[in-house]
CSV table of C-alpha atoms and ligand atoms in Angstrom, one decimal:
chain,number,residue,atom,x,y,z
A,195,UNK,CA,115.9,104.1,122.5
A,196,UNK,CA,113.1,105.7,123.8
A,197,UNK,CA,113.7,107.6,127.0
A,198,UNK,CA,111.8,106.5,130.3
A,199,UNK,CA,110.4,107.4,133.4
A,200,UNK,CA,113.1,108.2,135.9
A,201,UNK,CA,113.0,104.9,138.5
A,202,UNK,CA,110.9,105.4,141.6
A,203,UNK,CA,108.5,108.4,140.0
A,204,UNK,CA,105.1,107.8,138.3
A,205,UNK,CA,103.0,109.6,135.6
A,206,UNK,CA,99.6,110.0,137.0
A,207,UNK,CA,97.0,109.5,133.4
A,208,UNK,CA,93.8,110.7,132.9
A,209,UNK,CA,91.4,107.9,134.7
A,210,UNK,CA,93.7,107.7,137.8
A,211,UNK,CA,94.0,111.5,138.2
A,212,UNK,CA,90.4,112.2,139.0
A,213,UNK,CA,91.0,109.9,142.6
A,214,UNK,CA,94.0,112.4,143.5
A,215,UNK,CA,91.9,115.2,142.6
A,216,UNK,CA,89.3,113.5,144.6
A,217,UNK,CA,91.6,112.9,147.5
A,218,UNK,CA,93.0,116.7,147.2
A,219,UNK,CA,89.7,118.2,147.3
A,220,UNK,CA,88.5,115.8,150.3
A,221,UNK,CA,91.6,117.1,152.2
A,222,UNK,CA,91.0,120.3,151.5
A,223,UNK,CA,87.5,120.6,152.4
A,224,UNK,CA,88.5,119.1,156.2
A,225,UNK,CA,91.1,121.6,156.5
A,226,UNK,CA,88.6,124.7,155.6
A,227,UNK,CA,86.3,122.9,158.5
A,228,UNK,CA,89.1,122.7,160.8
A,229,UNK,CA,90.6,126.3,159.5
A,230,UNK,CA,93.7,125.4,158.3
A,231,UNK,CA,95.0,127.7,155.6
A,232,UNK,CA,97.2,126.8,152.6
A,233,UNK,CA,100.9,127.5,152.6
A,234,UNK,CA,102.9,127.1,149.3
A,235,UNK,CA,106.6,127.2,149.5
A,236,UNK,CA,109.3,126.3,146.8
A,237,UNK,CA,110.4,122.9,145.9
A,238,UNK,CA,113.9,123.6,146.4
A,239,UNK,CA,115.3,125.2,149.6
A,240,UNK,CA,119.1,125.9,150.6
A,241,UNK,CA,120.4,123.0,151.8
A,242,UNK,CA,121.4,124.0,155.1
A,243,UNK,CA,117.6,124.4,155.9
A,244,UNK,CA,116.9,120.7,156.0
A,245,UNK,CA,120.4,119.8,157.8
A,246,UNK,CA,119.0,122.0,160.4
A,247,UNK,CA,115.4,121.4,160.0
A,248,UNK,CA,115.2,117.6,159.6
A,249,UNK,CA,118.4,117.1,161.5
A,250,UNK,CA,122.2,115.9,160.2
A,251,UNK,CA,122.0,112.6,161.8
A,252,UNK,CA,118.7,111.2,159.9
A,253,UNK,CA,118.5,109.2,156.8
A,254,UNK,CA,116.8,111.6,155.1
A,255,UNK,CA,119.9,114.2,155.2
A,256,UNK,CA,122.8,111.1,155.4
A,257,UNK,CA,121.4,109.6,152.4
A,258,UNK,CA,118.3,110.4,150.3
A,259,UNK,CA,118.3,114.5,149.6
A,260,UNK,CA,118.3,115.5,145.9
A,261,UNK,CA,121.1,117.9,146.4
A,262,UNK,CA,122.5,119.8,143.4
A,263,UNK,CA,124.5,123.3,143.2
A,264,UNK,CA,123.2,126.1,141.2
A,265,UNK,CA,125.0,128.3,138.2
A,266,UNK,CA,125.9,130.8,141.1
A,267,UNK,CA,127.5,127.5,143.5
A,268,UNK,CA,124.7,127.7,146.1
A,269,UNK,CA,123.8,124.3,147.3
A,270,UNK,CA,120.2,123.6,147.0
A,271,UNK,CA,118.0,120.8,147.8
A,272,UNK,CA,114.9,119.2,146.3
A,273,UNK,CA,112.6,119.5,149.4
A,274,UNK,CA,112.4,115.8,151.1
A,275,UNK,CA,109.4,116.9,153.3
A,276,UNK,CA,107.4,119.8,154.3
A,277,UNK,CA,107.7,120.9,157.9
A,278,UNK,CA,110.8,122.4,157.4
A,279,UNK,CA,109.5,124.7,154.8
A,280,UNK,CA,106.9,126.0,156.4
A,281,UNK,CA,108.9,126.7,159.9
A,282,UNK,CA,111.3,128.6,157.5
A,283,UNK,CA,108.2,130.7,156.1
A,284,UNK,CA,106.6,131.1,159.4
A,285,UNK,CA,109.6,132.4,160.8
A,286,UNK,CA,110.9,134.5,157.8
A,287,UNK,CA,107.4,136.0,157.8
A,288,UNK,CA,107.2,136.7,161.5
A,289,UNK,CA,103.8,134.9,161.5
A,290,UNK,CA,104.4,134.4,165.1
A,291,UNK,CA,103.0,138.1,165.3
A,292,UNK,CA,99.6,137.2,163.4
A,293,UNK,CA,96.3,138.4,164.9
A,294,UNK,CA,95.2,134.9,164.4
A,295,UNK,CA,97.2,132.4,166.8
A,296,UNK,CA,97.9,129.7,166.6
A,297,UNK,CA,98.7,129.8,163.0
A,298,UNK,CA,97.4,126.8,161.3
A,299,UNK,CA,98.8,125.9,158.0
A,300,UNK,CA,98.2,122.9,155.7
A,301,UNK,CA,100.3,122.3,152.3
A,302,UNK,CA,100.0,119.7,149.6
A,303,UNK,CA,103.1,118.7,147.0
A,304,UNK,CA,105.7,116.9,145.9
A,305,UNK,CA,108.7,116.0,148.1
A,306,UNK,CA,112.0,114.0,147.1
A,307,UNK,CA,113.8,111.4,148.4
A,308,UNK,CA,116.6,109.0,147.1
A,309,UNK,CA,115.1,105.8,148.3
A,310,UNK,CA,115.2,102.2,146.8
A,311,UNK,CA,111.8,102.2,145.4
A,312,UNK,CA,109.3,99.7,146.1
A,313,UNK,CA,105.5,99.5,146.7
A,314,UNK,CA,104.8,102.4,148.7
A,315,UNK,CA,108.0,104.1,148.3
A,316,UNK,CA,108.9,106.4,145.8
A,317,UNK,CA,111.6,108.9,144.8
A,318,UNK,CA,109.0,111.6,144.1
A,319,UNK,CA,105.7,111.5,146.0
A,320,UNK,CA,103.2,113.9,147.2
A,321,UNK,CA,102.9,114.8,150.9
A,322,UNK,CA,100.0,116.4,152.2
A,323,UNK,CA,100.5,117.7,155.5
A,324,UNK,CA,99.4,120.1,158.1
A,325,UNK,CA,101.2,122.4,160.8
A,326,UNK,CA,99.7,124.1,163.8
A,327,UNK,CA,102.4,126.6,165.1
A,328,UNK,CA,101.9,128.7,168.6
A,329,UNK,CA,100.1,126.4,171.0
A,330,UNK,CA,101.0,124.2,173.9
A,331,UNK,CA,97.5,123.1,174.4
A,332,UNK,CA,97.2,119.1,174.4
A,333,UNK,CA,93.6,119.8,172.9
A,334,UNK,CA,95.6,121.1,169.6
A,335,UNK,CA,97.3,117.7,169.3
A,336,UNK,CA,94.3,115.8,169.5
A,337,UNK,CA,92.9,118.3,166.7
A,338,UNK,CA,95.6,117.5,164.5
A,339,UNK,CA,95.2,113.7,164.8
A,340,UNK,CA,91.6,114.0,164.4
A,341,UNK,CA,91.9,116.1,161.3
A,342,UNK,CA,94.2,113.2,159.6
A,343,UNK,CA,91.3,110.5,160.9
A,344,UNK,CA,88.8,112.8,159.1
A,345,UNK,CA,90.1,112.8,156.0
A,346,UNK,CA,90.5,109.0,156.0
A,347,UNK,CA,87.2,108.7,157.5
A,348,UNK,CA,85.7,110.9,154.7
A,349,UNK,CA,87.0,108.9,152.2
A,350,UNK,CA,86.2,105.5,153.2
A,351,UNK,CA,89.1,104.0,155.0
A,352,UNK,CA,88.4,102.1,157.6
A,353,UNK,CA,90.9,99.3,158.5
A,354,UNK,CA,93.2,101.8,160.4
A,355,UNK,CA,95.0,101.7,163.4
A,356,UNK,CA,96.2,105.0,165.4
A,357,UNK,CA,99.4,104.6,167.4
A,358,UNK,CA,100.6,107.1,169.7
A,359,UNK,CA,103.1,108.2,172.0
A,360,UNK,CA,104.9,110.6,174.4
A,361,UNK,CA,108.7,111.5,173.6
A,362,UNK,CA,108.4,114.0,176.6
A,363,UNK,CA,109.8,117.1,176.9
A,364,UNK,CA,113.6,118.2,177.0
A,365,UNK,CA,114.4,116.9,180.2
A,366,UNK,CA,112.2,113.6,180.1
A,367,UNK,CA,114.5,112.7,176.7
A,368,UNK,CA,117.3,113.7,178.4
A,369,UNK,CA,117.0,111.1,181.2
A,370,UNK,CA,115.5,108.7,178.3
A,371,UNK,CA,118.4,109.0,176.3
A,372,UNK,CA,121.1,108.0,179.1
A,373,UNK,CA,119.2,105.0,179.8
A,374,UNK,CA,119.4,104.1,176.5
A,375,UNK,CA,122.8,104.2,175.8
A,376,UNK,CA,123.5,102.5,179.2
A,377,UNK,CA,121.5,99.7,177.7
A,378,UNK,CA,122.9,99.4,174.4
A,379,UNK,CA,126.2,100.3,174.7
A,380,UNK,CA,127.6,97.3,175.9
A,381,UNK,CA,126.3,95.3,173.0
A,382,UNK,CA,126.3,97.7,170.4
A,383,UNK,CA,128.9,95.9,168.4
A,384,UNK,CA,126.3,93.7,167.8
A,385,UNK,CA,124.3,96.1,165.9
A,386,UNK,CA,124.3,97.6,162.8
A,387,UNK,CA,126.9,100.8,161.8
A,388,UNK,CA,124.2,103.0,161.6
A,389,UNK,CA,122.9,102.0,165.0
A,390,UNK,CA,126.6,102.1,166.1
A,391,UNK,CA,126.5,105.9,165.0
A,392,UNK,CA,123.2,106.5,166.3
A,393,UNK,CA,124.5,105.4,169.9
A,394,UNK,CA,126.2,109.1,170.8
A,395,UNK,CA,124.3,111.1,168.1
A,396,UNK,CA,120.9,110.1,168.7
A,397,UNK,CA,120.1,106.8,170.6
A,398,UNK,CA,116.4,107.3,170.3
A,399,UNK,CA,116.6,106.4,166.5
A,400,UNK,CA,118.2,103.0,167.7
A,401,UNK,CA,114.9,101.9,168.2
A,402,UNK,CA,113.6,102.7,164.4
A,403,UNK,CA,116.2,100.6,162.9
A,404,UNK,CA,114.5,98.2,160.4
A,405,UNK,CA,117.9,95.9,160.4
A,406,UNK,CA,118.2,95.3,164.5
A,407,UNK,CA,114.6,95.5,165.0
A,408,UNK,CA,114.6,91.4,166.1
A,409,UNK,CA,117.7,92.1,168.5
A,410,UNK,CA,116.9,90.7,172.0
A,411,UNK,CA,117.8,94.6,173.5
A,412,UNK,CA,115.3,96.4,171.6
A,413,UNK,CA,112.4,94.5,173.2
A,414,UNK,CA,113.9,95.2,176.5
A,415,UNK,CA,115.1,98.9,176.0
A,416,UNK,CA,113.9,101.6,178.7
A,417,UNK,CA,110.6,102.8,177.5
A,418,UNK,CA,110.0,106.4,177.1
A,419,UNK,CA,107.3,106.4,179.3
A,420,UNK,CA,108.9,105.4,182.4
A,421,UNK,CA,111.0,108.6,182.0
A,422,UNK,CA,108.3,111.0,181.3
A,423,UNK,CA,108.3,113.7,184.0
A,424,UNK,CA,105.0,115.2,185.6
A,425,UNK,CA,104.4,117.8,183.4
A,426,UNK,CA,105.1,115.9,180.4
A,427,UNK,CA,103.1,113.0,181.7
A,428,UNK,CA,100.1,115.0,182.4
A,429,UNK,CA,100.5,116.3,179.0
A,430,UNK,CA,100.1,112.8,177.3
A,431,UNK,CA,97.2,112.0,179.8
A,432,UNK,CA,95.3,115.2,178.4
A,433,UNK,CA,95.8,114.1,174.7
A,434,UNK,CA,94.6,110.6,175.3
A,435,UNK,CA,91.7,112.0,177.3
A,436,UNK,CA,90.4,114.6,174.3
A,437,UNK,CA,90.7,111.6,172.1
A,438,UNK,CA,88.6,109.4,173.8
A,439,UNK,CA,86.0,112.6,174.0
A,440,UNK,CA,86.2,112.7,170.2
A,441,UNK,CA,85.3,108.6,169.7
A,442,UNK,CA,89.3,108.0,168.2
A,443,UNK,CA,90.8,104.9,169.2
A,444,UNK,CA,94.1,104.4,169.5
A,445,UNK,CA,96.7,102.1,171.1
A,446,UNK,CA,99.8,103.6,173.0
A,447,UNK,CA,103.1,102.2,171.7
A,448,UNK,CA,106.3,103.3,173.6
A,449,UNK,CA,108.4,102.1,170.6
A,450,UNK,CA,107.0,104.7,168.5
A,451,UNK,CA,109.9,107.0,167.9
A,452,UNK,CA,110.2,109.4,165.0
A,453,UNK,CA,112.7,109.5,162.4
A,454,UNK,CA,113.0,113.1,162.8
A,455,UNK,CA,115.5,114.8,165.4
A,456,UNK,CA,113.2,117.6,166.4
A,457,UNK,CA,110.4,115.8,168.1
A,458,UNK,CA,109.1,116.0,171.5
A,459,UNK,CA,105.8,115.3,173.4
A,460,UNK,CA,103.2,113.7,171.3
A,461,UNK,CA,104.2,111.4,168.3
A,462,UNK,CA,101.6,109.2,166.6
A,463,UNK,CA,101.2,107.1,163.0
A,464,UNK,CA,98.1,106.0,161.4
A,465,UNK,CA,98.6,102.4,159.8
A,466,UNK,CA,96.4,100.6,157.4
A,467,UNK,CA,95.4,97.0,158.5
A,468,UNK,CA,94.1,96.4,155.5
A,469,UNK,CA,95.1,92.9,154.1
A,470,UNK,CA,97.2,93.0,150.8
A,471,UNK,CA,98.2,96.8,151.8
A,472,UNK,CA,101.9,95.9,152.0
A,473,UNK,CA,105.0,95.6,153.9
A,474,UNK,CA,105.0,99.2,154.6
A,475,UNK,CA,102.2,99.8,156.8
A,476,UNK,CA,102.5,103.5,157.6
A,477,UNK,CA,100.0,106.0,156.0
A,478,UNK,CA,100.5,108.8,158.1
A,479,UNK,CA,102.8,110.1,160.4
A,480,UNK,CA,103.6,113.4,163.0
A,481,UNK,CA,104.6,115.0,166.1
A,482,UNK,CA,105.2,117.6,168.2
A,483,UNK,CA,108.3,119.7,167.5
A,484,UNK,CA,108.5,122.8,170.0
A,485,UNK,CA,112.1,123.7,169.3
A,486,UNK,CA,112.0,123.9,165.6
A,487,UNK,CA,110.9,127.0,165.1
A,488,UNK,CA,113.7,128.6,167.5
A,489,UNK,CA,116.3,126.3,165.7
A,490,UNK,CA,115.3,128.2,162.7
A,491,UNK,CA,116.0,131.4,164.6
A,492,UNK,CA,112.5,132.1,165.3
A,493,UNK,CA,111.0,132.8,168.5
A,494,UNK,CA,110.5,130.2,171.0
A,495,UNK,CA,107.2,128.6,169.3
A,496,UNK,CA,105.4,125.3,169.8
A,497,UNK,CA,104.3,123.6,167.0
A,498,UNK,CA,102.4,120.2,165.9
A,499,UNK,CA,101.9,118.5,162.6
A,500,UNK,CA,101.8,115.6,160.3
A,501,UNK,CA,102.3,114.3,156.8
A,502,UNK,CA,100.9,111.5,154.7
A,503,UNK,CA,101.6,110.7,150.9
A,504,UNK,CA,98.8,110.2,148.7
A,505,UNK,CA,100.3,107.3,147.2
A,506,UNK,CA,100.4,105.2,150.2
A,507,UNK,CA,96.8,106.6,150.8
A,508,UNK,CA,95.7,105.2,147.2
A,509,UNK,CA,96.9,101.9,148.2
A,510,UNK,CA,95.3,101.8,151.1
A,511,UNK,CA,91.7,102.4,149.6
A,512,UNK,CA,92.6,99.8,146.9
A,513,UNK,CA,93.6,97.4,149.6
A,514,UNK,CA,89.9,98.0,151.0
A,515,UNK,CA,88.5,97.9,148.0
A,516,UNK,CA,87.0,101.4,148.0
A,517,UNK,CA,86.2,102.8,144.3
A,518,UNK,CA,86.3,106.6,145.2
A,519,UNK,CA,85.7,108.1,141.8
A,520,UNK,CA,82.4,108.0,139.8
A,521,UNK,CA,81.7,107.1,136.5
A,522,UNK,CA,82.6,110.2,134.3
A,523,UNK,CA,79.8,111.9,132.4
A,524,UNK,CA,79.4,114.5,129.9
A,525,UNK,CA,76.3,116.5,129.2
A,526,UNK,CA,76.3,116.6,125.2
A,527,UNK,CA,78.2,115.8,122.4
A,528,UNK,CA,77.5,117.6,119.0
A,529,UNK,CA,77.4,116.0,115.9
A,530,UNK,CA,77.6,118.0,112.6
A,531,UNK,CA,76.5,116.9,109.2
A,532,UNK,CA,78.1,119.4,106.4
A,533,UNK,CA,80.6,122.1,106.3
A,534,UNK,CA,77.5,124.8,107.3
A,535,UNK,CA,76.6,122.5,110.3
A,536,UNK,CA,80.0,122.4,111.4
A,537,UNK,CA,80.7,125.9,111.4
A,538,UNK,CA,77.7,126.5,113.1
A,539,UNK,CA,78.5,123.9,115.9
A,540,UNK,CA,81.5,126.0,116.9
A,541,UNK,CA,79.2,128.7,118.3
A,542,UNK,CA,76.7,126.1,119.7
A,543,UNK,CA,79.6,124.3,121.6
A,544,UNK,CA,81.1,127.6,122.9
A,545,UNK,CA,77.2,128.9,124.0
A,546,UNK,CA,77.0,125.4,125.7
A,547,UNK,CA,80.1,125.6,127.8
A,548,UNK,CA,79.4,129.3,128.6
A,549,UNK,CA,76.0,128.4,129.6
A,550,UNK,CA,77.7,125.4,132.2
A,551,UNK,CA,77.3,122.3,130.2
A,552,UNK,CA,80.0,120.0,129.6
A,553,UNK,CA,79.9,119.6,125.9
A,554,UNK,CA,82.4,118.1,122.7
A,555,UNK,CA,82.3,117.2,119.1
A,556,UNK,CA,84.3,115.6,116.7
A,557,UNK,CA,87.4,117.0,115.3
A,558,UNK,CA,88.7,114.2,112.9
A,559,UNK,CA,85.8,114.2,110.6
A,560,UNK,CA,84.2,110.9,111.4
A,561,UNK,CA,81.1,109.6,109.9
A,562,UNK,CA,77.8,110.4,112.1
A,563,UNK,CA,78.4,106.3,113.0
A,564,UNK,CA,81.7,106.6,114.4
A,565,UNK,CA,80.5,110.3,116.3
A,566,UNK,CA,77.8,108.2,117.8
A,567,UNK,CA,80.7,105.8,119.3
A,568,UNK,CA,82.5,108.8,120.3
A,569,UNK,CA,79.6,110.2,122.3
A,570,UNK,CA,78.9,106.9,123.9
A,571,UNK,CA,82.5,106.7,125.0
A,572,UNK,CA,82.3,109.8,126.6
A,573,UNK,CA,79.0,108.7,128.4
A,574,UNK,CA,77.1,111.6,126.5
A,575,UNK,CA,74.1,112.6,128.4
A,576,UNK,CA,72.7,113.9,125.2
A,577,UNK,CA,73.8,114.2,121.4
A,578,UNK,CA,72.8,117.3,119.7
A,579,UNK,CA,72.5,116.7,115.9
A,580,UNK,CA,73.2,119.2,113.7
A,581,UNK,CA,72.1,118.5,109.5
A,582,UNK,CA,71.8,120.7,106.7
A,583,UNK,CA,68.1,120.3,106.4
A,584,UNK,CA,67.2,121.0,109.9
A,585,UNK,CA,69.4,124.2,110.1
A,586,UNK,CA,67.8,125.2,107.3
A,587,UNK,CA,64.7,124.9,108.9
A,588,UNK,CA,65.9,126.5,112.3
A,589,UNK,CA,65.7,123.2,114.4
A,590,UNK,CA,68.2,120.7,115.6
A,591,UNK,CA,67.8,117.1,116.8
A,592,UNK,CA,68.3,116.5,120.5
A,593,UNK,CA,68.6,112.6,121.3
A,594,UNK,CA,68.6,111.0,124.8
A,595,UNK,CA,71.3,108.2,124.7
A,596,UNK,CA,69.8,106.4,127.9
A,597,UNK,CA,66.2,106.4,126.7
A,598,UNK,CA,67.0,106.3,123.1
A,599,UNK,CA,64.1,109.2,122.7
A,600,UNK,CA,64.2,112.0,120.5
A,601,UNK,CA,63.1,115.5,120.3
A,602,UNK,CA,63.4,118.8,118.2
A,603,UNK,CA,64.1,122.2,119.3
A,604,UNK,CA,64.0,125.4,117.8
A,605,UNK,CA,67.2,126.8,117.4
A,606,UNK,CA,66.0,129.9,118.6
A,607,UNK,CA,66.7,130.3,122.5
A,608,UNK,CA,68.2,126.9,122.2
A,609,UNK,CA,70.2,127.0,125.4
A,610,UNK,CA,67.2,128.0,127.4
A,611,UNK,CA,65.1,125.0,125.9
A,612,UNK,CA,68.0,122.8,126.3
A,613,UNK,CA,68.3,123.6,129.8
A,614,UNK,CA,64.7,122.9,130.4
A,615,UNK,CA,65.0,119.5,128.6
A,616,UNK,CA,68.2,118.7,130.6
A,617,UNK,CA,66.5,119.5,133.7
B,970,AMP,P1,107.9,111.0,157.2
B,970,AMP,O1,108.0,112.7,156.3
B,970,AMP,O2,109.3,110.3,156.8
B,970,AMP,O3,107.5,111.0,158.7
B,970,AMP,O4,106.9,110.5,156.2
B,970,AMP,C1,105.5,110.7,156.5
B,970,AMP,C2,104.8,110.1,155.6
B,970,AMP,O5,105.0,110.5,153.8
B,970,AMP,C3,104.5,108.6,155.7
B,970,AMP,O6,104.0,108.4,156.7
B,970,AMP,C4,104.0,108.1,154.1
B,970,AMP,O7,102.7,108.4,154.0
B,970,AMP,C5,104.8,109.2,153.2
B,970,AMP,N1,106.2,108.9,152.5
B,970,AMP,C6,107.3,109.1,153.6
B,970,AMP,N2,108.4,108.6,152.2
B,970,AMP,C7,107.7,108.1,151.5
B,970,AMP,C8,108.0,107.6,150.2
B,970,AMP,N3,109.1,107.5,149.6
B,970,AMP,N4,107.0,107.2,149.0
B,970,AMP,C9,105.5,107.5,149.4
B,970,AMP,N5,105.3,108.0,150.4
B,970,AMP,C10,106.4,108.3,151.6
């Protein structure tokens, strides 16, 4: 039996990979404008990093990590997300001492989670994300959100919904936590076993439960917004004001909590409202994590970031009927007839490519007609025909495949002549 691709992964084949490239280029271009610089961290890290950085009460850590022991008996894990690694690197490389502050970084690369595969949920997926470390200015929260929105806008997405919330600072969170425990405790036996575990460890995450989402107590649960202290409240007001100043529409949803433990203050998600996008509507998730750098052994440093997967972005583009890649075209296809002409085509092809033209030739010894067909399939602008007689006379025929016009060009100075013709 032939070996098949592992469950929850996919091959990105030529024809589709162009979409990925365009998305990556767009994201990078927007990052350049916002002055976020690329960081590349390892695909695997010490397991401990994610226990601390993602939080050992989260689904990711409890159920979804690809963890293995290497030959040196170290426990390593394929990264399930990017923030923990970026913060580790920030701390390890003492970037808090960089002259330019805040430190604004982006990453793009594969992440791994052992999840139940379905539309929009893979076991290997590519996340693009940014992290801004070192600023506690609500304008940076708004900037990070606007950066995500700008990438989506530039790719043509329209049916988007930005949802924001504030989880407040530590004291606001603590007050809310007590209120949540008091609210759920009397009826916790009616909830799933995960929620029963969460009650003491991290009651906020009960609000995030997919199984118990329709329980009556979910609707009446105390809202974090009622527990924000004055400072947290003011911070949230500023973030909203800045978003409005940038003409970015949003709605506030006090039930929006993030799955990860280290979030505080601003939390946000961007959803696709396109029909046919599927059951999972979240395109992008992010928020502020002021305690994380310290948790990783660095100095107290505020941070905010987001991540989205290219897979879900592509689904959203498809659901909105947006075609982002253009038809591929090459400059010329060289048809060589006869041995001498074939030899000559090797140098000609090399000169054409070095001069900046995309050029191709036949490698299967096909007849002239089949080579013309190959040129058409590649959508070549010109076909350059090298025949024995023409070569002997120091000339080649160049045919424009769109207009059908054919001209003869001298071999001497051919690249210059061809450049003039194709402009
Ligand atoms: P998270 O790190 O769980 O907050 O997820 C952030 C974003 O990553 C989500 O909004 C999705 O765009 C994407 N994402 C998370 N898990 C998956 C997955 N299993 N497959 C594809 N995309 C994912």
